[in-house]
Coordinates of C-alpha atoms in Angstrom, one line a residue:
M1 CA -71.7 70.4 -127.0
L2 CA -72.4 67.0 -125.3
R3 CA -75.7 68.4 -123.9
H4 CA -76.9 69.4 -127.4
T5 CA -76.1 66.0 -128.8
L6 CA -77.9 64.2 -126.0
V7 CA -81.0 66.4 -126.5
L8 CA -81.1 65.5 -130.2
L9 CA -80.5 61.8 -129.5
V10 CA -83.4 61.9 -127.1
L11 CA -85.7 63.5 -129.6
F12 CA -84.7 61.1 -132.4
A13 CA -84.6 57.9 -130.3
G14 CA -85.9 58.3 -126.8
V15 CA -89.3 59.7 -127.8
L16 CA -89.8 56.6 -130.0
T17 CA -90.1 54.6 -126.9
V18 CA -92.5 56.8 -125.0
A19 CA -95.3 57.2 -127.6
P20 CA -97.0 53.9 -127.8
H21 CA -100.4 55.5 -128.2
A22 CA -99.4 57.3 -131.4
A23 CA -97.6 54.3 -132.8
A24 CA -100.6 52.1 -132.1
Q25 CA -102.7 54.4 -134.3
S26 CA -100.4 54.0 -137.3
P27 CA -100.6 51.1 -139.7
V28 CA -97.7 48.7 -139.6
P29 CA -95.4 48.3 -142.7
A30 CA -95.9 45.3 -144.8
G31 CA -92.7 43.6 -143.7
A32 CA -93.8 43.9 -140.1
A33 CA -96.8 41.7 -140.5
S34 CA -96.7 38.1 -139.4
A35 CA -98.6 35.2 -140.9
A36 CA -101.2 33.1 -139.2
P37 CA -99.8 30.2 -137.2
T38 CA -99.4 27.0 -139.2
T39 CA -99.4 23.4 -138.2
P40 CA -97.7 20.4 -139.7
N41 CA -100.9 19.2 -141.3
G42 CA -101.2 22.5 -143.0
D43 CA -104.9 23.3 -142.3
G44 CA -104.1 26.0 -139.7
D45 CA -106.2 24.7 -136.9
G46 CA -104.4 21.5 -136.0
D47 CA -107.3 19.1 -136.4
G48 CA -106.3 18.0 -139.9
D49 CA -109.7 18.1 -141.4
G50 CA -108.8 20.7 -143.9
D51 CA -112.0 22.6 -143.4
G52 CA -110.4 26.0 -143.3
D53 CA -111.3 26.8 -139.7
E54 CA -110.9 30.6 -139.0
D55 CA -108.7 32.2 -136.4
D56 CA -107.7 35.9 -135.9
R57 CA -106.4 36.1 -139.5
G58 CA -109.4 34.4 -141.1
A59 CA -109.7 31.1 -142.9
V60 CA -106.4 29.5 -143.9
D61 CA -107.4 29.5 -147.5
S62 CA -108.5 33.1 -147.5
P63 CA -106.7 36.1 -149.2
R64 CA -105.7 37.4 -145.8
A65 CA -104.0 34.2 -144.8
A66 CA -102.1 34.1 -148.1
V67 CA -100.9 37.7 -147.9
A68 CA -99.9 37.2 -144.3
A69 CA -97.9 34.1 -145.1
F70 CA -96.1 35.9 -148.0
L71 CA -95.2 38.8 -145.7
E72 CA -93.9 36.5 -143.0
L73 CA -91.8 34.4 -145.4
T74 CA -90.2 37.5 -147.0
R75 CA -89.5 39.0 -143.6
A76 CA -87.5 35.9 -142.8
S77 CA -85.8 36.2 -146.2
R78 CA -87.3 32.9 -147.3
Y79 CA -87.9 34.2 -150.8
A80 CA -88.0 30.8 -152.6
E81 CA -90.9 29.7 -150.4
A82 CA -92.6 33.1 -150.8
A83 CA -92.4 32.7 -154.6
R84 CA -95.1 30.0 -154.3
Y85 CA -97.5 32.9 -153.6
L86 CA -96.8 34.5 -157.0
D87 CA -98.6 33.5 -160.2
L88 CA -95.5 33.0 -162.4
A89 CA -95.4 32.3 -166.0
P90 CA -93.5 29.0 -166.7
T91 CA -90.8 31.0 -168.4
R92 CA -90.2 33.1 -165.3
A93 CA -90.2 30.3 -162.7
G94 CA -86.5 30.9 -161.9
A95 CA -87.1 34.6 -161.2
G96 CA -89.6 33.9 -158.4
P97 CA -87.4 34.5 -155.4
G98 CA -86.1 37.8 -156.8
L99 CA -89.6 38.9 -157.7
A100 CA -90.8 38.0 -154.1
R101 CA -88.1 40.2 -152.7
R102 CA -88.9 43.1 -154.9
L103 CA -92.6 42.9 -154.3
R104 CA -92.0 43.0 -150.5
A105 CA -89.8 46.1 -151.0
V106 CA -92.6 47.8 -153.0
L107 CA -95.2 46.9 -150.4
D108 CA -93.0 48.2 -147.6
R109 CA -92.2 51.5 -149.3
H110 CA -95.6 52.5 -150.5
L111 CA -98.1 50.9 -148.1
G112 CA -98.8 50.9 -144.4
F113 CA -100.2 47.4 -144.8
D114 CA -103.4 46.7 -142.9
L115 CA -104.3 43.0 -143.1
A116 CA -107.7 43.8 -141.6
R117 CA -108.7 45.3 -144.9
V118 CA -108.0 42.0 -146.7
S119 CA -110.8 39.5 -146.9
P120 CA -110.7 36.8 -144.2
V121 CA -113.1 34.4 -146.0
S122 CA -112.2 31.6 -148.4
A123 CA -114.2 33.1 -151.3
G124 CA -112.7 36.5 -151.0
R125 CA -114.7 39.8 -151.3
Q126 CA -118.0 39.4 -153.1
D127 CA -119.1 43.1 -152.9
D128 CA -116.5 44.6 -155.3
E129 CA -116.6 45.0 -159.1
L130 CA -113.8 42.6 -159.8
P131 CA -114.1 39.2 -161.4
P132 CA -115.0 36.3 -159.2
W133 CA -112.1 34.8 -157.2
T134 CA -110.1 38.1 -157.6
D135 CA -109.4 40.5 -154.8
E136 CA -107.5 43.8 -154.6
V137 CA -105.5 44.0 -151.4
A138 CA -103.7 47.3 -152.0
R139 CA -102.8 50.0 -154.5
V140 CA -99.3 51.2 -155.5
P141 CA -99.0 55.0 -156.4
T142 CA -97.5 55.7 -159.8
E143 CA -96.7 58.9 -161.7
M144 CA -99.2 61.8 -162.2
G145 CA -101.0 60.9 -159.0
A146 CA -102.4 57.6 -160.4
S147 CA -102.2 54.2 -158.8
E148 CA -102.3 50.6 -159.7
G149 CA -103.9 47.7 -157.9
V150 CA -102.1 44.8 -156.2
R151 CA -104.4 41.9 -156.8
V152 CA -104.6 38.3 -155.6
V153 CA -106.4 35.5 -157.4
R154 CA -107.5 32.0 -156.3
R155 CA -105.5 29.4 -158.3
K156 CA -107.5 26.1 -158.5
A157 CA -104.4 24.2 -159.7
D158 CA -102.8 24.5 -156.3
G159 CA -105.8 23.3 -154.3
G160 CA -107.6 26.7 -154.3
R161 CA -104.7 28.7 -152.9
W162 CA -104.7 32.5 -153.2
V163 CA -101.6 34.0 -155.0
F164 CA -100.6 37.4 -156.3
A165 CA -102.2 37.7 -159.8
R166 CA -100.0 37.5 -162.9
S167 CA -100.9 41.0 -163.9
T168 CA -99.4 42.2 -160.5
V169 CA -96.4 40.0 -160.9
N170 CA -95.7 41.5 -164.3
R171 CA -95.7 45.0 -162.8
I172 CA -93.3 44.2 -159.9
D173 CA -90.1 45.2 -161.9
A174 CA -91.6 48.5 -163.0
W175 CA -92.7 49.3 -159.5
Y176 CA -89.4 48.4 -158.1
D177 CA -87.4 50.4 -160.6
A178 CA -89.4 53.5 -159.6
L179 CA -88.5 53.2 -156.0
E180 CA -86.4 56.0 -154.4
H181 CA -83.1 55.0 -152.9
R182 CA -83.1 51.7 -154.7
W183 CA -79.3 51.7 -154.3
A184 CA -79.9 50.7 -150.7
L185 CA -82.1 47.8 -151.7
D186 CA -79.7 46.6 -154.3
Y187 CA -76.4 46.8 -152.4
L188 CA -77.0 46.7 -148.7
P189 CA -76.9 43.3 -146.9
E190 CA -80.2 41.6 -146.5
P191 CA -80.3 41.8 -142.7
L192 CA -80.1 45.6 -142.9
L193 CA -83.1 45.7 -145.1
R194 CA -85.4 44.1 -142.6
P195 CA -88.0 46.3 -140.8
G196 CA -87.0 47.1 -137.2
P197 CA -88.8 49.0 -134.4
R198 CA -91.2 51.8 -135.4
A199 CA -91.3 50.7 -139.0
L200 CA -87.7 51.8 -139.6
L201 CA -85.3 49.4 -141.5
Y202 CA -82.2 48.5 -139.6
W203 CA -80.0 50.4 -142.0
Q204 CA -82.1 53.5 -141.3
W205 CA -81.6 53.0 -137.6
L206 CA -77.9 52.9 -138.2
A207 CA -78.1 56.1 -140.3
L208 CA -80.0 58.0 -137.7
P209 CA -77.0 58.8 -135.4
V210 CA -75.2 60.0 -138.5
L211 CA -78.1 62.2 -139.4
V212 CA -78.3 63.5 -135.7
G213 CA -74.6 64.4 -135.7
F214 CA -74.8 66.2 -139.1
A215 CA -77.9 68.1 -138.0
W216 CA -76.3 69.1 -134.7
L217 CA -73.1 70.4 -136.3
T218 CA -75.0 72.3 -139.0
G219 CA -77.5 73.6 -136.4
F220 CA -74.7 74.8 -134.2
A221 CA -73.1 76.7 -137.0
L222 CA -76.4 78.3 -138.1
A223 CA -77.2 79.1 -134.5
W224 CA -73.9 80.9 -134.0
V225 CA -74.5 82.9 -137.2
T226 CA -78.0 83.8 -136.0
R227 CA -76.8 84.9 -132.6
R228 CA -74.1 87.1 -134.1
L229 CA -76.6 88.8 -136.4
G230 CA -79.0 89.2 -133.5
L231 CA -76.4 90.7 -131.2
R232 CA -75.3 93.0 -133.9
L233 CA -78.8 94.3 -134.6
G234 CA -79.5 94.5 -130.8
A235 CA -76.4 96.7 -130.3
R236 CA -78.2 99.3 -132.4
T237 CA -81.1 99.5 -130.0
A238 CA -81.2 101.3 -126.6
P239 CA -82.7 98.4 -124.5
T240 CA -80.3 95.7 -123.4
W241 CA -82.8 92.9 -122.8
D242 CA -82.7 91.9 -126.4
D243 CA -79.0 91.4 -126.3
A244 CA -79.4 89.3 -123.1
I245 CA -82.0 87.1 -124.8
F246 CA -79.7 86.3 -127.8
K247 CA -77.0 85.4 -125.3
R248 CA -79.2 83.0 -123.4
I249 CA -81.0 81.2 -126.2
G250 CA -77.9 79.6 -127.8
S251 CA -78.9 76.0 -126.9
P252 CA -82.6 76.3 -127.9
L253 CA -81.5 78.0 -131.2
T254 CA -79.0 75.2 -131.9
L255 CA -81.8 72.6 -131.3
A256 CA -84.2 74.5 -133.5
W257 CA -81.8 74.7 -136.4
G258 CA -80.8 71.1 -135.9
L259 CA -84.4 70.0 -136.2
V260 CA -84.8 72.0 -139.4
I261 CA -81.8 70.4 -140.9
A262 CA -83.0 67.0 -139.8
Y263 CA -86.4 67.6 -141.4
L264 CA -84.7 68.6 -144.7
A265 CA -82.4 65.5 -144.6
L266 CA -85.1 62.9 -143.8
P267 CA -86.1 62.3 -147.4
W268 CA -82.6 60.9 -148.0
L269 CA -83.4 58.0 -145.7
G270 CA -86.2 56.8 -148.0
L271 CA -88.6 56.2 -145.0
Y272 CA -91.7 54.2 -145.3
G273 CA -95.0 56.0 -144.8
P274 CA -95.6 55.1 -141.1
A275 CA -92.0 55.7 -140.2
E276 CA -91.9 59.0 -142.0
D277 CA -95.2 60.2 -140.3
F278 CA -93.9 59.2 -136.9
L279 CA -90.5 61.0 -137.3
H280 CA -92.2 64.1 -138.6
R281 CA -94.4 64.0 -135.5
M282 CA -91.3 63.7 -133.4
L283 CA -89.6 66.6 -135.1
R284 CA -92.7 68.7 -134.5
A285 CA -92.6 67.7 -130.8
G286 CA -88.9 68.7 -130.8
G287 CA -89.8 72.1 -132.3
F288 CA -92.3 72.7 -129.5
F289 CA -89.6 71.7 -127.0
A290 CA -87.1 74.2 -128.5
F291 CA -89.7 77.0 -128.6
F292 CA -90.8 76.6 -125.0
W293 CA -87.1 76.1 -123.9
A294 CA -86.3 79.5 -125.5
L295 CA -89.4 81.0 -124.0
S296 CA -88.5 79.8 -120.5
R297 CA -85.0 81.5 -120.8
T298 CA -86.6 84.6 -122.2
V299 CA -88.8 84.8 -119.0
D300 CA -85.6 84.7 -116.9
V301 CA -84.0 87.5 -118.9
L302 CA -87.1 89.7 -118.7
G303 CA -87.2 89.1 -114.9
Q304 CA -83.6 90.1 -114.5
S305 CA -84.1 93.2 -116.8
I306 CA -87.1 94.3 -114.7
L307 CA -85.1 93.9 -111.5
A308 CA -82.3 96.2 -112.9
S309 CA -84.8 98.7 -114.3
P310 CA -85.1 102.3 -112.8
W311 CA -88.8 101.5 -111.9
T312 CA -87.8 98.6 -109.6
V313 CA -85.1 100.8 -108.0
E314 CA -87.8 103.4 -107.3
H315 CA -90.2 100.7 -106.0
P316 CA -88.1 98.5 -103.7
A317 CA -91.1 96.6 -102.5
A318 CA -91.7 95.2 -106.0
R319 CA -88.3 93.5 -106.0
A320 CA -89.7 90.6 -104.1
L321 CA -92.6 90.3 -106.5
V322 CA -90.5 90.2 -109.7
P323 CA -88.8 86.8 -109.0
L324 CA -92.2 85.4 -108.0
G325 CA -93.7 86.6 -111.2
A326 CA -90.8 85.0 -113.2
R327 CA -91.3 81.7 -111.4
V328 CA -95.0 81.7 -112.1
G329 CA -94.4 82.5 -115.7
K330 CA -91.9 79.7 -116.1
F331 CA -94.3 77.2 -114.5
A332 CA -97.0 78.3 -116.9
V333 CA -94.6 77.8 -119.8
F334 CA -93.7 74.4 -118.5
A335 CA -97.3 73.3 -118.1
I336 CA -98.3 74.5 -121.6
A337 CA -95.2 72.8 -123.1
V338 CA -96.0 69.4 -121.5
I339 CA -99.6 69.6 -122.8
A340 CA -98.5 70.6 -126.3
L341 CA -95.9 67.8 -126.4
L342 CA -98.3 65.1 -125.2
S343 CA -100.9 66.3 -127.7
E344 CA -98.4 66.2 -130.6
L345 CA -97.3 62.7 -129.6
G346 CA -100.9 61.5 -129.8
Y347 CA -101.8 61.3 -126.2
P348 CA -105.4 62.5 -125.3
V349 CA -104.9 65.7 -123.3
T350 CA -108.5 66.7 -122.9
S351 CA -108.8 64.6 -119.7
L352 CA -105.5 65.9 -118.5
V353 CA -106.5 69.5 -118.9
A354 CA -109.8 68.8 -117.2
G355 CA -108.0 67.1 -114.3
L356 CA -105.6 70.0 -114.0
G357 CA -108.6 72.3 -113.8
I358 CA -110.3 70.3 -111.1
G359 CA -107.1 69.9 -109.2
G360 CA -106.3 73.6 -109.4
L361 CA -109.8 74.4 -108.1
A362 CA -109.3 72.0 -105.2
I363 CA -105.9 73.5 -104.4
A364 CA -107.3 77.0 -104.6
L365 CA -110.1 76.2 -102.2
A366 CA -107.8 74.5 -99.8
A367 CA -105.2 77.3 -99.9
Q368 CA -107.7 80.1 -100.1
K369 CA -106.0 82.2 -97.4
T370 CA -102.6 81.6 -98.8
V371 CA -103.8 82.7 -102.3
E372 CA -105.5 85.7 -100.7
N373 CA -102.3 86.7 -98.9
L374 CA -100.3 86.2 -102.1
F375 CA -102.6 88.5 -104.1
G376 CA -102.5 90.9 -101.2
A377 CA -98.7 91.0 -101.6
F378 CA -99.2 91.8 -105.3
S379 CA -101.7 94.5 -104.4
I380 CA -99.2 96.1 -101.9
G381 CA -96.4 95.9 -104.5
A382 CA -98.6 97.5 -107.2
D383 CA -100.2 100.3 -105.1
Q384 CA -97.1 101.1 -103.0
P385 CA -98.9 102.4 -99.9
F386 CA -95.6 102.1 -98.0
R387 CA -92.0 100.9 -98.5
Q388 CA -89.7 99.0 -96.3
G389 CA -88.3 101.3 -93.7
D390 CA -91.3 103.7 -93.7
L391 CA -92.9 105.0 -90.6
V392 CA -96.6 104.3 -90.8
K393 CA -99.7 104.4 -88.6
I394 CA -102.0 101.4 -89.0
E395 CA -105.3 101.6 -87.1
D396 CA -104.2 101.8 -83.5
F397 CA -100.3 101.6 -83.6
I398 CA -97.4 103.4 -85.1
A399 CA -94.4 101.4 -86.4
T400 CA -91.7 101.1 -89.0
V401 CA -92.1 98.7 -91.9
E402 CA -89.4 96.1 -91.3
Q403 CA -90.1 93.4 -94.0
I404 CA -92.7 92.9 -96.8
G405 CA -93.1 89.2 -97.5
L406 CA -95.2 87.1 -99.8
R407 CA -97.6 86.0 -97.0
S408 CA -97.3 88.8 -94.4
T409 CA -95.7 92.1 -93.5
R410 CA -93.8 92.8 -90.3
F411 CA -93.7 96.1 -88.4
R412 CA -91.4 97.2 -85.7
T413 CA -93.2 99.4 -83.1
L414 CA -91.7 102.4 -81.2
G415 CA -91.5 100.0 -78.2
R416 CA -89.4 97.7 -80.3
T417 CA -92.0 94.9 -80.4
L418 CA -92.8 93.1 -83.7
I419 CA -96.2 93.0 -85.2
T420 CA -97.0 90.6 -88.1
I421 CA -100.1 91.2 -90.3
P422 CA -101.2 88.9 -93.2
N423 CA -101.1 90.7 -96.5
G424 CA -104.7 89.8 -97.4
R425 CA -105.9 91.6 -94.2
L426 CA -103.4 94.4 -94.5
A427 CA -104.7 95.3 -98.0
E428 CA -108.1 96.2 -96.5
M429 CA -106.8 98.2 -93.5
R430 CA -106.5 102.0 -93.1
I431 CA -102.8 102.9 -93.5
E432 CA -101.3 106.3 -92.8
S433 CA -97.8 106.7 -94.0
Y434 CA -95.6 109.4 -92.4
A435 CA -92.8 108.8 -94.9
A436 CA -95.0 110.1 -97.6
R437 CA -95.0 113.6 -96.1
D438 CA -93.2 116.3 -98.0
R439 CA -93.3 118.8 -95.0
M440 CA -94.0 118.7 -91.3
Q441 CA -96.3 120.9 -89.1
L442 CA -95.5 122.8 -85.9
H443 CA -98.5 123.5 -83.9
C444 CA -98.7 124.7 -80.3
I445 CA -100.8 126.9 -78.1
L446 CA -99.1 129.4 -75.7
G447 CA -101.1 130.2 -72.6
L448 CA -100.2 133.6 -71.1
V449 CA -101.2 134.8 -67.6
Y450 CA -104.2 137.2 -67.4
D451 CA -101.8 139.9 -65.9
T452 CA -100.4 140.3 -69.5
S453 CA -101.3 143.7 -70.9
S454 CA -102.6 144.3 -74.4
V455 CA -99.3 146.0 -75.3
Q456 CA -97.3 143.0 -74.1
L457 CA -99.6 140.6 -76.0
R458 CA -99.2 142.5 -79.3
A459 CA -95.4 142.5 -78.8
I460 CA -95.4 138.8 -78.3
V461 CA -97.5 138.0 -81.4
T462 CA -95.3 140.3 -83.5
A463 CA -92.1 138.7 -82.2
L464 CA -93.3 135.2 -82.8
E465 CA -94.3 136.0 -86.4
A466 CA -90.9 137.5 -87.0
M467 CA -89.1 134.5 -85.6
L468 CA -91.1 132.1 -87.9
A469 CA -90.7 134.3 -91.0
A470 CA -86.9 134.4 -90.4
H471 CA -86.5 130.6 -90.2
P472 CA -84.7 129.3 -93.4
Q473 CA -86.8 126.0 -93.6
L474 CA -90.2 127.6 -93.2
A475 CA -92.5 126.6 -96.0
P476 CA -93.7 129.7 -98.0
D477 CA -97.4 128.9 -98.1
G478 CA -98.5 128.9 -94.5
H479 CA -97.8 130.1 -91.0
Y480 CA -99.7 132.3 -88.5
V481 CA -99.7 133.5 -84.9
R482 CA -103.1 134.4 -83.5
L483 CA -104.8 135.1 -80.2
I484 CA -107.6 132.5 -80.4
A485 CA -109.3 132.4 -77.0
L486 CA -109.7 133.9 -73.5
G487 CA -109.3 130.7 -71.6
Q488 CA -110.3 129.9 -68.0
S489 CA -106.8 130.5 -66.7
S490 CA -104.9 131.9 -69.7
L491 CA -104.8 134.0 -72.8
D492 CA -104.4 131.4 -75.6
V493 CA -102.1 132.3 -78.5
E494 CA -102.1 129.6 -81.3
V495 CA -98.9 129.1 -83.4
M496 CA -99.0 127.1 -86.6
A497 CA -96.2 126.7 -89.3
W498 CA -95.1 124.3 -92.0
F499 CA -91.4 123.4 -92.5
G500 CA -89.9 121.9 -95.6
T501 CA -88.5 118.6 -94.2
A502 CA -89.7 115.0 -94.0
D503 CA -87.0 114.0 -91.6
V504 CA -88.4 113.5 -88.1
E505 CA -85.1 114.2 -86.3
V506 CA -84.5 117.4 -88.2
F507 CA -88.0 118.5 -87.4
R508 CA -87.6 117.8 -83.8
T509 CA -84.5 120.0 -83.7
I510 CA -86.4 122.8 -85.4
Q511 CA -89.3 122.5 -83.0
Q512 CA -87.0 122.6 -80.0
E513 CA -85.2 125.7 -81.2
L514 CA -88.5 127.5 -81.9
L515 CA -90.1 126.6 -78.6
L516 CA -87.1 128.0 -76.7
T517 CA -87.3 131.2 -78.7
F518 CA -91.0 131.4 -77.9
V519 CA -90.2 131.2 -74.2
E520 CA -87.6 133.9 -74.5
A521 CA -90.0 136.2 -76.4
V522 CA -92.5 135.8 -73.5
E523 CA -89.9 136.6 -70.9
H524 CA -88.6 139.5 -72.9
A525 CA -92.1 141.0 -73.0
G526 CA -92.1 141.0 -69.2
T527 CA -94.9 138.5 -68.7
K528 CA -95.2 134.8 -68.0
L529 CA -96.7 131.6 -69.3
A530 CA -99.8 130.6 -67.4
F531 CA -100.6 127.3 -65.7
P532 CA -104.0 126.1 -64.7
T533 CA -105.1 127.9 -61.5
R534 CA -108.3 128.3 -59.6
T535 CA -109.2 130.9 -57.0
V536 CA -111.5 129.9 -54.2
H537 CA -113.2 132.7 -52.2
L538 CA -114.4 131.6 -48.8
V539 CA -117.3 133.6 -47.5
G540 CA -117.6 133.5 -43.7
K541 CA -120.9 133.1 -41.8
S542 CA -121.9 136.5 -40.5
S543 CA -122.3 136.8 -36.7

């Protein structure tokens, strides 16, 4: 429970401090603007000449300077002084502070105020269609999609100072009454109504933890119901991986539901435009996080399901590749998640993706042999030319497969030495697997002495055929006994037979028994096995 709460708090508050790029692109609320610096002589530049020198906010007698001063004064709750920037009728002079406060609330709620759009010159804008000495600094949306202008005029009676026009002042009450959540503006203490970080009012910052707690509790309940329904539906299907997924995604599901509830509850805070846009961006980033979190856990579940599947049991060599594939999949999910979150928060990811591509190419070139051996391991796992424990012949040696690794494979020879071959090279070598045999062959040539008669020879051939045919493990599709050659020192009888066993020790026992019976058959026929002999006739010199 604590972990879920911390995740939501991070998404609602922590991300606010790590997205300066996105925040920098959003207009600031009206209440967050500050006025141009002023000096005791009142001309703005400190020289006292009253010439209206320009600084970063334009001339001190420009519309921009007047609006900036009004925003600064209202931000400091100096409404009586801010009322000097309202063109009030004489009968409403006492309502000035209240109207200044309400106008600031209207500007904060509807406008992401950008002072750069307000004229910085003393004469105001000259390229609009408004009367002279009149500028429109913003527009306030009204019903039916329309909007009304917020205008300032230059009042010559006050030394040519720009103030909010009387037509604008007369509409302040109507605009204010149309505001949503006006109860907060009317009843909350003034300090809580001031804009804080990220265009959120301080009372909204205090309300955010309450919203997070409510969203988490509701999300936890909805996630529990969703998991129960998913497990009940999964119980009706034969595979078990879907049940395992629902058991593992409890936390991401809680986060996802919590974000949905938070999204639905945000309108109750009455957020200003920039703050609302930023929190929506943050919620979308949280949605990406929950999705990739669930996807990462799904990869784990699928990897475990593959390890427990009958296919993996039948292919033991693939067991080492499944965890590797799961780790590669999780890394890919993590990389995509980071790029998606940075993109959603407003960071430029094009250069990051290009950098990752160049870095990946450099790593691939530097680790070419390692990558080659890794893909060789995948190739061996997919083709299954041998398994661990198999007896194989590889080029010029015969050995038992001892270990199949990600970089190399080890073989134990008949002499008990250890041979290690990189997988990339092994994938290109000629491999003969004795373990793949379904039967084993007996093949030998019996050499009989030339003193053997034809009758004895026929008797031996007949006896050997009978012995083979009577053996219980003889394969039915092939055996023969034939006289094949009259050799230099023997009569050669070839014996060939297949036996239905793949066990070397069993075959050796069968071979021994049959060879002994062959010797007995030769002895019983009254002849002998030949051995290489050579007769040398010496011819003496005649006298």
